[in-house]
Short mmCIF file of C-alpha atoms in Angstrom, two decimals:
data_model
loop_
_atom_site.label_atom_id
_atom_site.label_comp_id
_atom_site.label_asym_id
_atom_site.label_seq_id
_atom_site.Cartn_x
_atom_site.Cartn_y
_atom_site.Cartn_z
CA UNK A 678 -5.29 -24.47 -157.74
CA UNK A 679 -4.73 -24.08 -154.09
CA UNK A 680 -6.92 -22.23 -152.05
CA UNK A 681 -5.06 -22.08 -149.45
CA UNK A 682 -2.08 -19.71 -151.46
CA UNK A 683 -1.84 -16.31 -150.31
CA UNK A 684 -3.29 -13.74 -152.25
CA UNK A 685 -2.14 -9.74 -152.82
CA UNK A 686 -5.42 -8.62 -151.06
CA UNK A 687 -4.80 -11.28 -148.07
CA UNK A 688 -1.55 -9.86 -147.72
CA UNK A 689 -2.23 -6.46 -147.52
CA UNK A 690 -5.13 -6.99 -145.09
CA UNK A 691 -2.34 -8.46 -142.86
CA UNK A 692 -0.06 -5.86 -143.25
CA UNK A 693 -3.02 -3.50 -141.82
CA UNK A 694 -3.93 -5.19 -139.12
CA UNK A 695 0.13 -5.55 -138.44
CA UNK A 696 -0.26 -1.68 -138.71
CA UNK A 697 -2.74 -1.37 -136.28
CA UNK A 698 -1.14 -3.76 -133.61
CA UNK A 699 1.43 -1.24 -133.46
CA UNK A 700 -0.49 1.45 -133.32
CA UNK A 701 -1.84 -0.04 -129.98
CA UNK A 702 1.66 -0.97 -128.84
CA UNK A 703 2.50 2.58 -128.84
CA UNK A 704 -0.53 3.87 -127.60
CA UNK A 705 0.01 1.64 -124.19
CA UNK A 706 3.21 2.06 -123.87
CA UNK A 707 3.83 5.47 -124.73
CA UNK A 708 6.37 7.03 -127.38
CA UNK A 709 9.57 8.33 -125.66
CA UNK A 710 9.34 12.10 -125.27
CA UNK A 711 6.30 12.21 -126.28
CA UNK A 712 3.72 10.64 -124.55
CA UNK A 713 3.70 8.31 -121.17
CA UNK A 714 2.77 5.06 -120.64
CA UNK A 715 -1.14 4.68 -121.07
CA UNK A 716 -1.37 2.85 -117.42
CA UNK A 717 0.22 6.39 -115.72
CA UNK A 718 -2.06 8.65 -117.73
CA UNK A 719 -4.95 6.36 -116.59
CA UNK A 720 -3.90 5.62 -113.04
CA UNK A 721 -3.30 9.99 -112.92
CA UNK A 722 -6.55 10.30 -113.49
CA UNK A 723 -8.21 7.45 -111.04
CA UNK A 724 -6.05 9.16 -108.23
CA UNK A 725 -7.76 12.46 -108.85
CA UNK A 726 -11.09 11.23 -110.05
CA UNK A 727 -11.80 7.35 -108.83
CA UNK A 728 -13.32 5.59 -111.80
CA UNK A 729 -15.53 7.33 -112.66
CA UNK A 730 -17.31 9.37 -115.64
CA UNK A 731 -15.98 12.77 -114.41
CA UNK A 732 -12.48 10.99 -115.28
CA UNK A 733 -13.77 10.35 -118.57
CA UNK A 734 -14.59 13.25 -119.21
CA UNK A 735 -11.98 14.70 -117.97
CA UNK A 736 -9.53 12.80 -119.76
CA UNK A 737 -11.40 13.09 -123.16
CA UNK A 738 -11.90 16.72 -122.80
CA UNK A 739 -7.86 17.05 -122.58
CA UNK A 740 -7.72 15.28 -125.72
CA UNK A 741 -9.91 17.24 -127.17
CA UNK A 742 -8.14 20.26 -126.24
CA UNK A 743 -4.84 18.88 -127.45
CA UNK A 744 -5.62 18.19 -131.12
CA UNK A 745 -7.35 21.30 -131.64
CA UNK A 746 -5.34 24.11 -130.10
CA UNK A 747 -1.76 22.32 -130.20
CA UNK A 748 -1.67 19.20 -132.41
CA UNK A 749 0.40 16.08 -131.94
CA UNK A 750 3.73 15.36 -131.99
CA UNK A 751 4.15 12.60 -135.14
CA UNK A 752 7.21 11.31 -134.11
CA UNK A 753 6.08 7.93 -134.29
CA UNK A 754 9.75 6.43 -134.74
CA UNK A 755 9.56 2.69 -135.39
CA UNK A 756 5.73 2.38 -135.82
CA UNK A 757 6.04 3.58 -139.55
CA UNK A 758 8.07 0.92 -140.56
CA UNK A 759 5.34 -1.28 -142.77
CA UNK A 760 4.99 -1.36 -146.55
CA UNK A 761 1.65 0.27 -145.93
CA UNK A 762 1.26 3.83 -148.10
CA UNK A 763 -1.01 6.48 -145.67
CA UNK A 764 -1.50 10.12 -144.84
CA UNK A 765 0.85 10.88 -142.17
CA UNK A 766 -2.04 12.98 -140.47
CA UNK A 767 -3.45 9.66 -140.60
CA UNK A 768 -1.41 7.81 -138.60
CA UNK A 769 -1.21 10.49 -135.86
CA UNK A 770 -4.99 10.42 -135.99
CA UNK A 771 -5.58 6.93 -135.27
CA UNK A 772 -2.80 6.29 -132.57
CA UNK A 773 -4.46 9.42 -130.35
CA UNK A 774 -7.81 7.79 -131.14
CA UNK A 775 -6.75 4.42 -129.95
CA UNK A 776 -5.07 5.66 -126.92
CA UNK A 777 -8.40 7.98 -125.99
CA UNK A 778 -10.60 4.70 -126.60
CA UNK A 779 -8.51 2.31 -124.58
CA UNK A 780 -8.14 4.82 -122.06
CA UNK A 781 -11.63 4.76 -121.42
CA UNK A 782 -11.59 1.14 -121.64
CA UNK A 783 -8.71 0.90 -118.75
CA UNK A 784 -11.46 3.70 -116.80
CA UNK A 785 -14.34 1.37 -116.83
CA UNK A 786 -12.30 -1.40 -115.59
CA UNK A 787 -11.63 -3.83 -118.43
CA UNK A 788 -8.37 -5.46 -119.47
CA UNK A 789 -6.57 -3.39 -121.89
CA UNK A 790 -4.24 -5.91 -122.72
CA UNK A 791 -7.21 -8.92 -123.52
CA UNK A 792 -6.74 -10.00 -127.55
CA UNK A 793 -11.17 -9.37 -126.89
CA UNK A 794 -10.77 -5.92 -125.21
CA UNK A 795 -8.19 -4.71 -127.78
CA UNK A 796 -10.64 -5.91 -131.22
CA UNK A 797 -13.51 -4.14 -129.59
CA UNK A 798 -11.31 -1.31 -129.01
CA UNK A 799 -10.31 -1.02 -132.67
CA UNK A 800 -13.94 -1.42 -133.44
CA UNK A 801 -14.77 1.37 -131.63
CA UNK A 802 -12.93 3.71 -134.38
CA UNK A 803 -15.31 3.27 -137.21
CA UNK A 804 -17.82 4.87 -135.72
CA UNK A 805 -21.29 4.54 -137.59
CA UNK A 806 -19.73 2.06 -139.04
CA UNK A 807 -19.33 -0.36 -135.93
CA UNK A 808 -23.18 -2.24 -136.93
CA UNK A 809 -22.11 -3.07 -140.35
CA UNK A 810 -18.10 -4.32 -138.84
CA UNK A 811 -20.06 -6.65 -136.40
CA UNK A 812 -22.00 -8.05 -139.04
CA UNK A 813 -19.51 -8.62 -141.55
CA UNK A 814 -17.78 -10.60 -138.92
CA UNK A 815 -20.40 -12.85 -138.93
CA UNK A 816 -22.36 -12.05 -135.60
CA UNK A 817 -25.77 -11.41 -135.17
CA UNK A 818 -26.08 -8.00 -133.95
CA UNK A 819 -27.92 -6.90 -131.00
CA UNK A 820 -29.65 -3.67 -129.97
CA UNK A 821 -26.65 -2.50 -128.19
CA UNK A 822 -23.11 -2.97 -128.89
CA UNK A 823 -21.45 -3.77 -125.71
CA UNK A 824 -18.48 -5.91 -124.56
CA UNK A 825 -20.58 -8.43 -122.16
CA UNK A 826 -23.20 -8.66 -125.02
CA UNK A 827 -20.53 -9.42 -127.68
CA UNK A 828 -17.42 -10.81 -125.88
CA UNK A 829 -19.08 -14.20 -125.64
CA UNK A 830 -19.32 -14.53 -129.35
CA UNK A 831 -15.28 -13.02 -129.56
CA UNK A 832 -13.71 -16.51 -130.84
CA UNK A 833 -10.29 -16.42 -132.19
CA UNK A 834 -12.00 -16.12 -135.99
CA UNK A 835 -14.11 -13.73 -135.24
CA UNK A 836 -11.51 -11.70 -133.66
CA UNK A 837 -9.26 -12.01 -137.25
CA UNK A 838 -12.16 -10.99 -139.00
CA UNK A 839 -13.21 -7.77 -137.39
CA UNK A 840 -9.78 -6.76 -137.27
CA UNK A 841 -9.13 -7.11 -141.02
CA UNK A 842 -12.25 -5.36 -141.18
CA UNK A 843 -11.58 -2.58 -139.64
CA UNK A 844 -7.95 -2.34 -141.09
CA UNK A 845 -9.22 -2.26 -144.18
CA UNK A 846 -11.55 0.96 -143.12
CA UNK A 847 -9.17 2.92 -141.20
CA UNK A 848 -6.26 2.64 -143.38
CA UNK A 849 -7.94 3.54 -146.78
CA UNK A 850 -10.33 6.34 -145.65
CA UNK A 851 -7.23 8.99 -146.31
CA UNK A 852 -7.83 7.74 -150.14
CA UNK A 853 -4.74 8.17 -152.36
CA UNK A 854 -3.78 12.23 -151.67
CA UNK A 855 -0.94 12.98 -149.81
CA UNK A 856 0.32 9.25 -149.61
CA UNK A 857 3.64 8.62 -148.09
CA UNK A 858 5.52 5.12 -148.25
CA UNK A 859 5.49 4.42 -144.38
CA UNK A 860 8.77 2.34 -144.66
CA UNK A 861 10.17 5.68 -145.86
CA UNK A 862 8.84 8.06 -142.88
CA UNK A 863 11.49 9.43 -140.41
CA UNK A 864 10.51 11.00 -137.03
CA UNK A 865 10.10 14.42 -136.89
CA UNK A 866 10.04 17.00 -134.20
CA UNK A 867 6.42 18.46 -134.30
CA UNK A 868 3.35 19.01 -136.49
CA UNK A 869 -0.72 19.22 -136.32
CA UNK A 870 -3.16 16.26 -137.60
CA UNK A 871 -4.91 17.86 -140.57
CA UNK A 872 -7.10 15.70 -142.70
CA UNK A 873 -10.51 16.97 -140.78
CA UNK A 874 -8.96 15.49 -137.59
CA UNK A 875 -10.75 17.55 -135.29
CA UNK A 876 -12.65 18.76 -132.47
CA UNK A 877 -16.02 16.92 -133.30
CA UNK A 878 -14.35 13.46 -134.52
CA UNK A 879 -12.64 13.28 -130.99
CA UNK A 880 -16.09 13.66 -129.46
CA UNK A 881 -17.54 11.31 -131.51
CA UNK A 882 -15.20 8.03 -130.95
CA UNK A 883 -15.53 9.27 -127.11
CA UNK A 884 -19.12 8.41 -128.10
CA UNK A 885 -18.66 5.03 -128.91
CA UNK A 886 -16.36 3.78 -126.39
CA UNK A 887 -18.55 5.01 -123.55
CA UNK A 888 -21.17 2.99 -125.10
CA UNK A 889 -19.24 -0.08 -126.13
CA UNK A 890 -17.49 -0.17 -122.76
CA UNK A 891 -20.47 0.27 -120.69
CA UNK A 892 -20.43 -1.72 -117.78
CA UNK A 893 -24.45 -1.29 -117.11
CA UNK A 894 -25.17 -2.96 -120.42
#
């Protein structure tokens, strides 16, 4: 028998992290119409703020506000284009989630655009979760959860690993109800992120990138 075969599970785990790469590709470069380019919206917010945690805040706080007085736009176009069945509130969820985190990432002065930066980003969106990630990854974790403490022990394996990992979280939390086949979505105009995509979750993952991306720790 050969081990090295691909397997059904192996091959859905790639398809999620596939998922999430684009994800991220969106939420840097924007979605045409919808939202700008993620180095404007950060350099906007430099030029009235500096780097600094009032820009945070700031910039978190009009998240915030968005998804719980307007909603999103989920005209994600191209991105829903994998064999990958999830909620569409889902996918909304998790591209304003990664564009809030690596946002604050870009803030605090770290390469958005680093293979390292980007894994710790997605890491960032399990919340609670981020301990028991680390560990399944295979690293030792410390008493905090910061880039300098864990880029060092980012190798290219490591990387894979926590990415599958955290695939495999994101994209089955919605469970099976409401289930669309993504290869099957078409853009629409407008529409809110349901699903318990609110307020307090945005506040949370804010949490947890000011943390991981903490450049006193």
């Amino acid at each position: 028998m050969d081990n090295n075969a691909p397997t059904i599970e192996n091959d859905q785990s790639h398809q999620k992290v596939e998922y999430l790469d684009k994800i991220y590709d969106l939420a840097l470069n924007g979605i045409n119409g919808i939202s700008e380019p993620l180095d404007k919206l950060v350099n906007d917010y430099v030029r009235q703020y500096g780097r600094t945690e009032k820009a945070i805040d700031k910039m978190v706080s009009s998240q915030r506000l968005k998804v719980t007085t307007t909603g999103f736009v989920t005209g994600l176009g191209g991105l829903l284009t994998l064999p990958i069945a999830i909620p569409v509130d889902l996918g909304s969820s998790l591209y304003i989630e990664m564009r809030m985190i690596a946002a604050i990432a870009s803030l605090r002065g770290y390469d958005i655009h680093h293979d390292q930066v980007r894994t710790l980003i997605y890491a960032c969106m399990v919340g609670n979760a981020l301990g028991d990630v680390i560990k399944q990854a295979g690293i030792k974790t410390a008493t905090q959860l910061t880039v300098k403490k864990l880029m060092p022990k980012l190798t290219r394996e490591v990387i894979v690993k926590i990415n599958k990992a955290v695939g495999f979280r994101l994209l089955t939390k919605g469970g099976t109800q409401g289930l669309i086949n993504a290869g099957k979505f078409v853009p629409v105009i407008g529409g809110v992120i349901g699903g318990g995509y609110n307020y307090a979750e945005v506040s949370i993952y804010a949490k947890w990138a000011k943390a991981m991306f903490n450049e006193n720790a």
